[in-house]
Each structure stands twice: as C-alpha cells, then as structure tokens.
mmCIF file of C-alpha atoms in Angstrom:
data_model
loop_
_atom_site.group_PDB
_atom_site.id
_atom_site.type_symbol
_atom_site.label_atom_id
_atom_site.label_comp_id
_atom_site.label_asym_id
_atom_site.label_seq_id
_atom_site.Cartn_x
_atom_site.Cartn_y
_atom_site.Cartn_z
ATOM 1 C CA GLN D 1 -5.759 265.813 -137.694
ATOM 2 C CA VAL D 2 -9.349 266.327 -138.814
ATOM 3 C CA GLN D 3 -10.301 267.852 -142.141
ATOM 4 C CA LEU D 4 -13.727 269.371 -142.781
ATOM 5 C CA VAL D 5 -15.196 270.053 -146.212
ATOM 6 C CA GLU D 6 -18.440 272.001 -146.409
ATOM 7 C CA SER D 7 -20.919 272.107 -149.257
ATOM 8 C CA GLY D 8 -24.232 273.796 -149.867
ATOM 9 C CA GLY D 9 -25.240 277.359 -149.258
ATOM 10 C CA GLY D 10 -26.122 280.142 -151.614
ATOM 11 C CA LEU D 11 -29.067 282.432 -152.226
ATOM 12 C CA VAL D 12 -32.642 281.366 -151.507
ATOM 13 C CA GLN D 13 -35.997 283.058 -151.078
ATOM 14 C CA ALA D 14 -37.705 283.319 -147.710
ATOM 15 C CA MET D 15 -39.654 280.181 -146.720
ATOM 16 C CA GLU D 16 -37.561 278.014 -149.045
ATOM 17 C CA SER D 17 -35.305 275.170 -147.935
ATOM 18 C CA GLN D 18 -31.610 274.515 -148.192
ATOM 19 C CA ARG D 19 -29.229 271.795 -147.021
ATOM 20 C CA LEU D 20 -25.676 272.165 -145.822
ATOM 21 C CA SER D 21 -23.278 269.228 -145.629
ATOM 22 C CA CYS D 22 -19.961 268.818 -143.856
ATOM 23 C CA ALA D 23 -17.691 265.846 -144.474
ATOM 24 C CA ALA D 24 -15.061 265.065 -141.856
ATOM 25 C CA SER D 25 -12.058 262.906 -142.592
ATOM 26 C CA GLY D 26 -8.756 262.126 -140.968
ATOM 27 C CA SER D 27 -8.746 261.343 -137.245
ATOM 28 C CA ILE D 28 -12.515 260.935 -137.050
ATOM 29 C CA ILE D 29 -12.181 258.597 -134.091
ATOM 30 C CA SER D 30 -11.362 261.656 -132.004
ATOM 31 C CA ILE D 31 -14.582 263.447 -132.968
ATOM 32 C CA ASN D 32 -17.501 263.518 -130.560
ATOM 33 C CA ALA D 33 -19.697 266.449 -131.460
ATOM 34 C CA MET D 34 -20.126 267.988 -134.869
ATOM 35 C CA GLY D 35 -22.197 271.012 -135.484
ATOM 36 C CA TRP D 36 -22.967 274.156 -137.376
ATOM 37 C CA TYR D 37 -22.382 277.691 -136.204
ATOM 38 C CA ARG D 38 -23.193 280.917 -137.989
ATOM 39 C CA GLN D 39 -22.006 284.483 -137.989
ATOM 40 C CA ALA D 40 -23.965 287.375 -139.393
ATOM 41 C CA PRO D 41 -22.310 290.730 -140.173
ATOM 42 C CA GLY D 42 -21.614 292.662 -137.000
ATOM 43 C CA LYS D 43 -22.652 289.772 -134.765
ATOM 44 C CA GLN D 44 -20.839 287.098 -132.801
ATOM 45 C CA ARG D 45 -20.618 283.549 -134.024
ATOM 46 C CA GLU D 46 -23.454 281.482 -132.554
ATOM 47 C CA LEU D 47 -24.368 277.851 -132.306
ATOM 48 C CA VAL D 48 -27.038 276.706 -134.749
ATOM 49 C CA ALA D 49 -27.168 272.957 -134.117
ATOM 50 C CA VAL D 50 -24.924 270.204 -132.831
ATOM 51 C CA ILE D 51 -25.045 266.415 -132.806
ATOM 52 C CA THR D 52 -22.900 264.057 -130.767
ATOM 53 C CA ARG D 53 -21.502 260.667 -131.729
ATOM 54 C CA GLY D 54 -24.315 259.148 -129.698
ATOM 55 C CA GLY D 55 -26.939 261.057 -131.635
ATOM 56 C CA SER D 56 -27.889 263.674 -129.049
ATOM 57 C CA THR D 57 -28.827 266.982 -130.620
ATOM 58 C CA ASN D 58 -29.089 270.571 -129.502
ATOM 59 C CA TYR D 59 -30.532 273.509 -131.406
ATOM 60 C CA ALA D 60 -30.589 277.243 -131.047
ATOM 61 C CA ASP D 61 -34.056 278.410 -130.022
ATOM 62 C CA SER D 62 -34.311 280.488 -133.185
ATOM 63 C CA VAL D 63 -34.093 277.409 -135.445
ATOM 64 C CA LYS D 64 -36.005 274.801 -133.448
ATOM 65 C CA GLY D 65 -38.733 273.226 -135.532
ATOM 66 C CA ARG D 66 -37.204 274.520 -138.779
ATOM 67 C CA PHE D 67 -33.697 273.033 -138.900
ATOM 68 C CA THR D 68 -32.695 269.395 -138.534
ATOM 69 C CA ILE D 69 -29.175 268.102 -138.027
ATOM 70 C CA SER D 70 -28.219 264.535 -138.884
ATOM 71 C CA ARG D 71 -25.041 262.500 -138.950
ATOM 72 C CA THR D 72 -23.873 259.497 -140.959
ATOM 73 C CA ASN D 73 -20.706 257.435 -140.772
ATOM 74 C CA VAL D 74 -19.453 255.786 -143.942
ATOM 75 C CA GLY D 75 -16.032 254.220 -143.871
ATOM 76 C CA ASN D 76 -13.499 256.810 -142.754
ATOM 77 C CA THR D 77 -15.830 259.764 -143.298
ATOM 78 C CA VAL D 78 -18.388 261.340 -141.017
ATOM 79 C CA THR D 79 -20.946 263.559 -142.728
ATOM 80 C CA VAL D 80 -23.182 265.999 -140.911
ATOM 81 C CA ASN D 81 -26.133 267.502 -142.730
ATOM 82 C CA LEU D 82 -28.144 270.534 -141.727
ATOM 83 C CA GLN D 83 -31.568 270.613 -143.353
ATOM 84 C CA MET D 84 -32.915 274.148 -143.164
ATOM 85 C CA ASN D 85 -36.611 274.683 -143.851
ATOM 86 C CA SER D 86 -38.795 277.774 -143.758
ATOM 87 C CA LEU D 87 -35.749 279.994 -144.045
ATOM 88 C CA LYS D 88 -36.019 283.585 -142.889
ATOM 89 C CA PRO D 89 -33.973 286.643 -143.852
ATOM 90 C CA GLU D 90 -32.538 286.636 -140.333
ATOM 91 C CA ASP D 91 -30.965 283.246 -141.074
ATOM 92 C CA THR D 92 -28.605 285.028 -143.459
ATOM 93 C CA ALA D 93 -25.047 284.422 -142.285
ATOM 94 C CA VAL D 94 -21.836 282.576 -142.954
ATOM 95 C CA TYR D 95 -22.298 279.037 -141.683
ATOM 96 C CA TYR D 96 -19.323 277.151 -140.271
ATOM 97 C CA CYS D 97 -18.965 273.442 -139.620
ATOM 98 C CA ASN D 98 -17.216 272.475 -136.399
ATOM 99 C CA ALA D 99 -15.843 269.304 -134.868
ATOM 100 C CA LYS D 100 -15.098 268.862 -131.177
ATOM 101 C CA ASN D 101 -13.418 266.088 -129.223
ATOM 102 C CA TYR D 102 -14.805 264.354 -126.168
ATOM 103 C CA GLY D 103 -13.405 267.063 -123.957
ATOM 104 C CA GLY D 104 -15.258 269.763 -125.834
ATOM 105 C CA ARG D 105 -12.141 271.129 -127.470
ATOM 106 C CA ASP D 106 -12.338 272.360 -131.050
ATOM 107 C CA LEU D 107 -10.647 269.983 -133.448
ATOM 108 C CA GLN D 108 -11.369 271.879 -136.642
ATOM 109 C CA TRP D 109 -13.492 274.544 -138.267
ATOM 110 C CA GLY D 110 -14.725 274.525 -141.817
ATOM 111 C CA GLN D 111 -13.990 277.360 -144.202
ATOM 112 C CA GLY D 112 -17.524 278.718 -143.979
ATOM 113 C CA THR D 113 -20.309 278.883 -146.517
ATOM 114 C CA GLN D 114 -22.581 281.854 -147.158
ATOM 115 C CA VAL D 115 -26.328 281.440 -146.812
ATOM 116 C CA THR D 116 -28.384 284.396 -147.982
ATOM 117 C CA VAL D 117 -32.149 284.479 -147.569
ATOM 118 C CA SER D 118 -33.970 287.184 -149.480
ATOM 119 C CA SER D 119 -37.390 288.471 -148.487
#
C-alpha cells in the first residue's frame, strides 16, 4: 500500500511562483513513476508532469519551460516536488499527485490541492 500526502497550493497572482510537494510512504519500492495531474472545472484530468525512478521526465506542452518536477528519496519516503513558475490563470485547477508501478498501473492518487491563479 502506498500513501500520498500533498502540500502546497492556494491563491497566487499571475506570473508568480508556487511549489507543490507530494510525499509517498508505504510500499515505495513498488513505485516507478510519480507525477502531477490537474483538473479544471468542466475539463478532463490531464497530465502536468511525471518523473520516473530513473529520473526521466515528461511535461505537458502547456507547462514546458515553466514547471519543473523533481524527486528525492529519503529513508522510506519519496518526495516529488513541482515547481511552478510564471503561473497563468489557465493553470487554475485541482492538482493531484499520482504514483504508478512499473507496469503503469495506478498505485495511489492524492487528495488533490487547489491552485488558483488570478489575473
């Protein structure tokens, strides 16, 4: 079993920065990829950024050059950070942390954290 605890989020002005963190605990040995997804009102959930155990990353085109995902392992906890710079109103959404196993299956979703960017 994998547990995910998210932190960060809130209200920011356009062009400001914000950082989201997700701490995974439990059966972290089963985790390959960890990432962030987001869902805006009336829209489908979409991938924002993902990072694998080996450090490979993938970003949505809309956030490339503005967002950076990183991953650290300390003891029995894996933490994934999403540094979001130059935020835009269209980045407003609920952001969810996700962990997948080596087969690409979802292990766990976070509870979601609201990010609101005002213009």
